[in-house]
PDB file of C-alpha atoms in Angstrom:
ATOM      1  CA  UNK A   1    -108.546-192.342 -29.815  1.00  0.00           C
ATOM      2  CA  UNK A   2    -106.211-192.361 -27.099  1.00  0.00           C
ATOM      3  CA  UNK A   3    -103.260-194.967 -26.904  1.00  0.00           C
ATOM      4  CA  UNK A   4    -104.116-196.401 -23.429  1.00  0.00           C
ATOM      5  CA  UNK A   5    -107.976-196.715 -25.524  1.00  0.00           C
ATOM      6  CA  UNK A   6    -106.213-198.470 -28.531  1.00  0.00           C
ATOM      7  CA  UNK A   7    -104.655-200.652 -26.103  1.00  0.00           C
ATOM      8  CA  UNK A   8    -107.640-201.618 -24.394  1.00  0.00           C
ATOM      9  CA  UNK A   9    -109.622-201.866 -27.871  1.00  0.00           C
ATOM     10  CA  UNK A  10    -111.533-205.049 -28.205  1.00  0.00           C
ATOM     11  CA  UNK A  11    -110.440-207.805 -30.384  1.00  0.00           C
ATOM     12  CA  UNK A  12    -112.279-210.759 -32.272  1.00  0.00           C
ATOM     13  CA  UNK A  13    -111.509-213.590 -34.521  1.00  0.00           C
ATOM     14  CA  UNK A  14    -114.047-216.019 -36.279  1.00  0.00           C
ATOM     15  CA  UNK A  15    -112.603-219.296 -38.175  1.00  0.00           C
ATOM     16  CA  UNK A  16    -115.728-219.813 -40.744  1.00  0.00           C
ATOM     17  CA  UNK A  17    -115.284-223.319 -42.218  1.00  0.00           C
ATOM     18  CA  UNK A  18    -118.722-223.784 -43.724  1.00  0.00           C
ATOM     19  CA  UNK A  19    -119.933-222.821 -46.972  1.00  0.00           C
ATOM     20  CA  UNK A  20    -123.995-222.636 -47.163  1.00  0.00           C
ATOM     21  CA  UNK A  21    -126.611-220.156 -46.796  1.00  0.00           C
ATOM     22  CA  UNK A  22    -127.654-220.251 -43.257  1.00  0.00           C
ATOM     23  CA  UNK A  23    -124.071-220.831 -42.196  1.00  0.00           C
ATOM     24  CA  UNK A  24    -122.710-218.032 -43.916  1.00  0.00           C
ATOM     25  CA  UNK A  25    -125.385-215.771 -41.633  1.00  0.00           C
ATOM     26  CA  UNK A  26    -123.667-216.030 -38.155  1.00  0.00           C
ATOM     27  CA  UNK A  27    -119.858-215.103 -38.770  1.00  0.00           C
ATOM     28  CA  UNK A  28    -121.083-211.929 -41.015  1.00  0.00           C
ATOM     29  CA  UNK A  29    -123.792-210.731 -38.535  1.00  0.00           C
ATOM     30  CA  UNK A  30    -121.125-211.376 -35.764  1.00  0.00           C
ATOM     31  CA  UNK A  31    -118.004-209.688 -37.231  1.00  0.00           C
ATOM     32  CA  UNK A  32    -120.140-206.793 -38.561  1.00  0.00           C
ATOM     33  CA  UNK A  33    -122.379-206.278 -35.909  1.00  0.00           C
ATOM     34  CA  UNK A  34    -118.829-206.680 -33.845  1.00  0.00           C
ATOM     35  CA  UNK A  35    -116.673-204.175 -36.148  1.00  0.00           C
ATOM     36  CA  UNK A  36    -120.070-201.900 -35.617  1.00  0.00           C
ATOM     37  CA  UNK A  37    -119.376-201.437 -31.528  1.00  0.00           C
ATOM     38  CA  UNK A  38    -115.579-200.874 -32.398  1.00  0.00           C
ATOM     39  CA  UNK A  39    -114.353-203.955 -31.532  1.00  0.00           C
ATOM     40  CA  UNK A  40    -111.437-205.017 -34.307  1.00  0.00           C
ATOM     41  CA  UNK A  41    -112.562-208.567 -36.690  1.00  0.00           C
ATOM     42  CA  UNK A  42    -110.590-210.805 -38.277  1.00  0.00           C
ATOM     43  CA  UNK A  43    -112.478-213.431 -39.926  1.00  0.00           C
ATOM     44  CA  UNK A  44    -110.700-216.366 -41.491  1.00  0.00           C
ATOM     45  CA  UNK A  45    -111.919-218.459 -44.278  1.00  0.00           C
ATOM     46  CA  UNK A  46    -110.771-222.372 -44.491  1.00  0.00           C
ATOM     47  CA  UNK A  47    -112.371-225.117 -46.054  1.00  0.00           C
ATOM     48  CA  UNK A  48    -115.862-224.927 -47.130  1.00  0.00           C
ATOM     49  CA  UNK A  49    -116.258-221.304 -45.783  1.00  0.00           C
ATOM     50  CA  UNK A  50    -113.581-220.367 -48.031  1.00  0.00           C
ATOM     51  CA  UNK A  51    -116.192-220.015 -50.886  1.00  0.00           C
ATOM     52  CA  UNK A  52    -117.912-217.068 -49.233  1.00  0.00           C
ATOM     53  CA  UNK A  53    -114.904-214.939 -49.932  1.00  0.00           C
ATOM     54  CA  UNK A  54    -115.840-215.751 -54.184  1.00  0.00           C
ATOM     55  CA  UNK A  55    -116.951-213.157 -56.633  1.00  0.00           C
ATOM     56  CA  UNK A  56    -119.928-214.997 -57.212  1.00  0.00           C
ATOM     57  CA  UNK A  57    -121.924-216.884 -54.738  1.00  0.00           C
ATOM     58  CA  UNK A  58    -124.623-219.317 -55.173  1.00  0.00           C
ATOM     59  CA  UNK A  59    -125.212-220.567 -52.135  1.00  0.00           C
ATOM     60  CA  UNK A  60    -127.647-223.055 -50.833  1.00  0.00           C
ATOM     61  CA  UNK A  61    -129.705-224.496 -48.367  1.00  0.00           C
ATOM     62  CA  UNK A  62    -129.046-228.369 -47.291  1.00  0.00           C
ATOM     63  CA  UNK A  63    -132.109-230.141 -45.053  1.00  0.00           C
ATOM     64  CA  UNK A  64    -130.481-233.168 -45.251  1.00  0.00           C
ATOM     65  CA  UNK A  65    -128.456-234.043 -41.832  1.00  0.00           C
ATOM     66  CA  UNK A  66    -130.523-230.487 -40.682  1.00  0.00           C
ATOM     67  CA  UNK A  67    -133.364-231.790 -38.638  1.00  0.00           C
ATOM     68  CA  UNK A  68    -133.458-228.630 -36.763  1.00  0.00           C
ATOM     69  CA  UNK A  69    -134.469-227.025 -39.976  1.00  0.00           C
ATOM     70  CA  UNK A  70    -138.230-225.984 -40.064  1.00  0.00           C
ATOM     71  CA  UNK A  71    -140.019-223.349 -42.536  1.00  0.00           C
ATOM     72  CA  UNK A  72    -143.217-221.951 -42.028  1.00  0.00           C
ATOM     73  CA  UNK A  73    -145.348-223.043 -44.479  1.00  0.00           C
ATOM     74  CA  UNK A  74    -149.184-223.396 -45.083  1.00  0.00           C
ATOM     75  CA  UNK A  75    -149.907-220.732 -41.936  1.00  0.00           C
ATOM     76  CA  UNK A  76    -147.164-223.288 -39.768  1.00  0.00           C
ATOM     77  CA  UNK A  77    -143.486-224.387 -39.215  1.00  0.00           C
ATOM     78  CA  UNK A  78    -142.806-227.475 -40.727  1.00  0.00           C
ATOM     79  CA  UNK A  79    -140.026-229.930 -40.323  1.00  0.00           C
ATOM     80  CA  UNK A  80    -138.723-232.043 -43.246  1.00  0.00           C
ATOM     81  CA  UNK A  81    -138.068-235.455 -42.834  1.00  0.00           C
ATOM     82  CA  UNK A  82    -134.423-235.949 -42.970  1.00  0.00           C
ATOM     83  CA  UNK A  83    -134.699-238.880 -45.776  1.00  0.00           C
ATOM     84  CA  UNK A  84    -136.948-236.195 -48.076  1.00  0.00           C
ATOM     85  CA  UNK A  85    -133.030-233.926 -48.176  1.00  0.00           C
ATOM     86  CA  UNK A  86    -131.950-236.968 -50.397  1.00  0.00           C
ATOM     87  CA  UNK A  87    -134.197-236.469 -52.950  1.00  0.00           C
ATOM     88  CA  UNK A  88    -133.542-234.686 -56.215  1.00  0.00           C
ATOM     89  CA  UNK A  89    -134.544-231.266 -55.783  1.00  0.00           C
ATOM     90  CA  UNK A  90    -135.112-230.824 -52.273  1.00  0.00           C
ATOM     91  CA  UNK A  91    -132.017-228.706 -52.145  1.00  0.00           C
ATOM     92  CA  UNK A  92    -133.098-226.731 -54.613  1.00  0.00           C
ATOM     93  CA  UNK A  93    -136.662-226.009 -53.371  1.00  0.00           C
ATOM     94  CA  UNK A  94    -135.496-225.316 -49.931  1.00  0.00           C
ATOM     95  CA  UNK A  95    -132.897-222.569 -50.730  1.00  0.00           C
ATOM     96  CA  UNK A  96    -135.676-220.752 -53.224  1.00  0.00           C
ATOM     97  CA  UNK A  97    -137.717-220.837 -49.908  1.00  0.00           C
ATOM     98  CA  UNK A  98    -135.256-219.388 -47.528  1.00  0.00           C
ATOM     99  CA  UNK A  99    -134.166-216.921 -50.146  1.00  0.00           C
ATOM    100  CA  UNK A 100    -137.496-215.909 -50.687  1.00  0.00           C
ATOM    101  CA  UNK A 101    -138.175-215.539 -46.931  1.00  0.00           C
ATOM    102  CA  UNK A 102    -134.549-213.663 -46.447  1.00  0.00           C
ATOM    103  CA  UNK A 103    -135.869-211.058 -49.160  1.00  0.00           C
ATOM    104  CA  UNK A 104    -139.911-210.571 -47.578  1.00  0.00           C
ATOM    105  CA  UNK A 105    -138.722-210.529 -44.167  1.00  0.00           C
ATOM    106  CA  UNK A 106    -136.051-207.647 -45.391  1.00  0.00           C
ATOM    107  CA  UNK A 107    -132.962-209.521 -44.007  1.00  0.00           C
ATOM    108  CA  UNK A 108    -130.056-208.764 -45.698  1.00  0.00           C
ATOM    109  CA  UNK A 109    -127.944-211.160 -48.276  1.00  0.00           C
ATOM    110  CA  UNK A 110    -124.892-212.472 -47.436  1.00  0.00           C
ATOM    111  CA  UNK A 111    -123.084-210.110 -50.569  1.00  0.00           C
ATOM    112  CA  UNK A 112    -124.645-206.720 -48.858  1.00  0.00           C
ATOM    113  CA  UNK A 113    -123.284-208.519 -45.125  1.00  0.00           C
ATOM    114  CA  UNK A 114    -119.934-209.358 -46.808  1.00  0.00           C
ATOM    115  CA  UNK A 115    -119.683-205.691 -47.952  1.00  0.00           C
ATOM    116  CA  UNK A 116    -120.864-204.218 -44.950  1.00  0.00           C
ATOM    117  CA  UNK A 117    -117.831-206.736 -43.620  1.00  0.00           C
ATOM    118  CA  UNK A 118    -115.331-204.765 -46.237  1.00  0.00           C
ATOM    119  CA  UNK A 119    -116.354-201.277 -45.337  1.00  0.00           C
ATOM    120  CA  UNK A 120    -116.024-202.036 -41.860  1.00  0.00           C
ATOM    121  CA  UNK A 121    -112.466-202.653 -42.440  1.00  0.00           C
ATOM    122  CA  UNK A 122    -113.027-206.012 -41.042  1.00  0.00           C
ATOM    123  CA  UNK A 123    -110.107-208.543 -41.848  1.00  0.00           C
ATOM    124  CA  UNK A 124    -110.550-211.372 -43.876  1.00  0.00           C
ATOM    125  CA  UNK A 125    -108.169-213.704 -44.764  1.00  0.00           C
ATOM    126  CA  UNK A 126    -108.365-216.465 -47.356  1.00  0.00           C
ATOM    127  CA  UNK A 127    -107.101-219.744 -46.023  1.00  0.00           C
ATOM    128  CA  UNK A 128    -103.459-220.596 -48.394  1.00  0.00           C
ATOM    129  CA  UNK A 129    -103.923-224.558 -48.036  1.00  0.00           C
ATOM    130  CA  UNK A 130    -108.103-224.339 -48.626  1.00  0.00           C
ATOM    131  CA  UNK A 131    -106.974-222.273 -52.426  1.00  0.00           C
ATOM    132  CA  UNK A 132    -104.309-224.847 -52.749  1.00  0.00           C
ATOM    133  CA  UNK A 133    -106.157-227.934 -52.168  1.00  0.00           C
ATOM    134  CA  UNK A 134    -109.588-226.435 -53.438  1.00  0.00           C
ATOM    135  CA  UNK A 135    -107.880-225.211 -56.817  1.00  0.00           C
ATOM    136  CA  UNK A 136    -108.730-221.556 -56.156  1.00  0.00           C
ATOM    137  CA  UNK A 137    -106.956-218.729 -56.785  1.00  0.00           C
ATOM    138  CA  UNK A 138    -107.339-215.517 -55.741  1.00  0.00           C
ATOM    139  CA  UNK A 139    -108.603-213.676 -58.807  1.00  0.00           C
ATOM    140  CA  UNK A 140    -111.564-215.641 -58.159  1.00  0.00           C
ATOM    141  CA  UNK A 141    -111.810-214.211 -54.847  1.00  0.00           C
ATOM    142  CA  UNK A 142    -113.284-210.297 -53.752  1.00  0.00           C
ATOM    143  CA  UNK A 143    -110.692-207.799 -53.915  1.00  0.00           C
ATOM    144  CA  UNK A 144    -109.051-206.259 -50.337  1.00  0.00           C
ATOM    145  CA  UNK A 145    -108.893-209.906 -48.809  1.00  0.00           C
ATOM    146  CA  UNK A 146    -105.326-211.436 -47.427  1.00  0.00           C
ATOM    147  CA  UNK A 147    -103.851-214.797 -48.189  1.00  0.00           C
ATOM    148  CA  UNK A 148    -102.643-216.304 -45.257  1.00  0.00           C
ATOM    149  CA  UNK A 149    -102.436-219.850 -43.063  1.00  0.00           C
ATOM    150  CA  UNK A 150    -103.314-220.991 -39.272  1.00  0.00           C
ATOM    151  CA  UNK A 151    -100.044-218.742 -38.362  1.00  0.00           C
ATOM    152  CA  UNK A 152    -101.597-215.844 -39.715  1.00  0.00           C
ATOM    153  CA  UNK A 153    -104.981-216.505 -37.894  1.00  0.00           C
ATOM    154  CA  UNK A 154    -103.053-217.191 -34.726  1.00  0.00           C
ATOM    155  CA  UNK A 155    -101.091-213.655 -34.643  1.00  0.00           C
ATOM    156  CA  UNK A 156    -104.750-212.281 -34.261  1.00  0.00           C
ATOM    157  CA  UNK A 157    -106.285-214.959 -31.958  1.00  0.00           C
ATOM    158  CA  UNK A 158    -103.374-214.827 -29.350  1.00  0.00           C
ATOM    159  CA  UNK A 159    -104.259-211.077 -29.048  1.00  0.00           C
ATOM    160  CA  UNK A 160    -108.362-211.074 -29.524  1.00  0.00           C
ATOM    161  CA  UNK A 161    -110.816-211.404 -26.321  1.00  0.00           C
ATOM    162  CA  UNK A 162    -113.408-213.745 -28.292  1.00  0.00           C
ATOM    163  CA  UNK A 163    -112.640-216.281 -30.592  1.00  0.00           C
ATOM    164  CA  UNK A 164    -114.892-218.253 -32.556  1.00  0.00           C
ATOM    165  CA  UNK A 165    -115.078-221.674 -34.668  1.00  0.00           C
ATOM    166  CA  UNK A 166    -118.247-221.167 -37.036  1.00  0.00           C
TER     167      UNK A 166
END
């Protein structure tokens, strides 16, 4: 690539603060579907979204405060009362559904996204105050990630063309 082309390459950031299943879909499809057309990603990882960067996810599903949140079921989409999320096993029963529409609808899981993230050579950077105040170190975190605060995020946003707060 040229140097006036580097120059000119297109830059993106995306802060991901949130930590469950359906959240952790839009930064990943972004960045990589981003890092795909060449444009260069760094994604940065603070407070709740900071446990998508772990070795081992579990993540889940929450209906409650989602009233948007509708599942075809029974040949329709349904909606779930937002007082049924309170109940003991809701949570549960509504991330083995959306997991087990994820895998029949052949949508990939947030470890093969994540990966696809890695050999993409997007950047992701752990947030230093979310593993300090979390208790997290980074052993407990994928390898080929950065440690790094806002400053660090802000040396990439000052120079990127989109930035976005997931």
């Amino acid at each position: 690539m040229a140097e006036a082309d580097l120059n000119n390459a297109k830059r993106m950031t995306i802060i991901c603060t949130k930590g469950t299943l359906d959240w952790a879909y839009p930064p990943f499809i972004l960045g990589t579907t981003a890092a795909a057309m060449d444009v260069e990603v760094t994604m940065f990882f603070t407070f709740y979204g900071l446990g998508l960067l772990e070795k081992d996810l579990d993540l889940k599903v929450s209906p409650l405060g989602n009233p948007a949140m509708e599942m075809p079921m029974m040949g329709m989409h349904m909606g779930m009362p937002n007082l049924v999320g309170m109940l003991p096993g809701v949570t549960g029963g509504a991330t083995a559904m959306m997991k087990n529409m994820i895998k029949k609808k052949g949508v990939a899981s947030i470890e093969e996204l994540r990966e696809a993230a890695v050999l993409s050579d997007v950047r992701m950077i752990a947030c230093q105050m979310t593993l300090d105040l979390f208790e997290k170190k980074k052993e407990d975190m994928i390898d080929g990630i950065e440690i790094g605060g806002a400053a660090t995020w802000m040396e990439s946003a000052l120079k990127s063309d989109i930035n976005l707060y997931m």
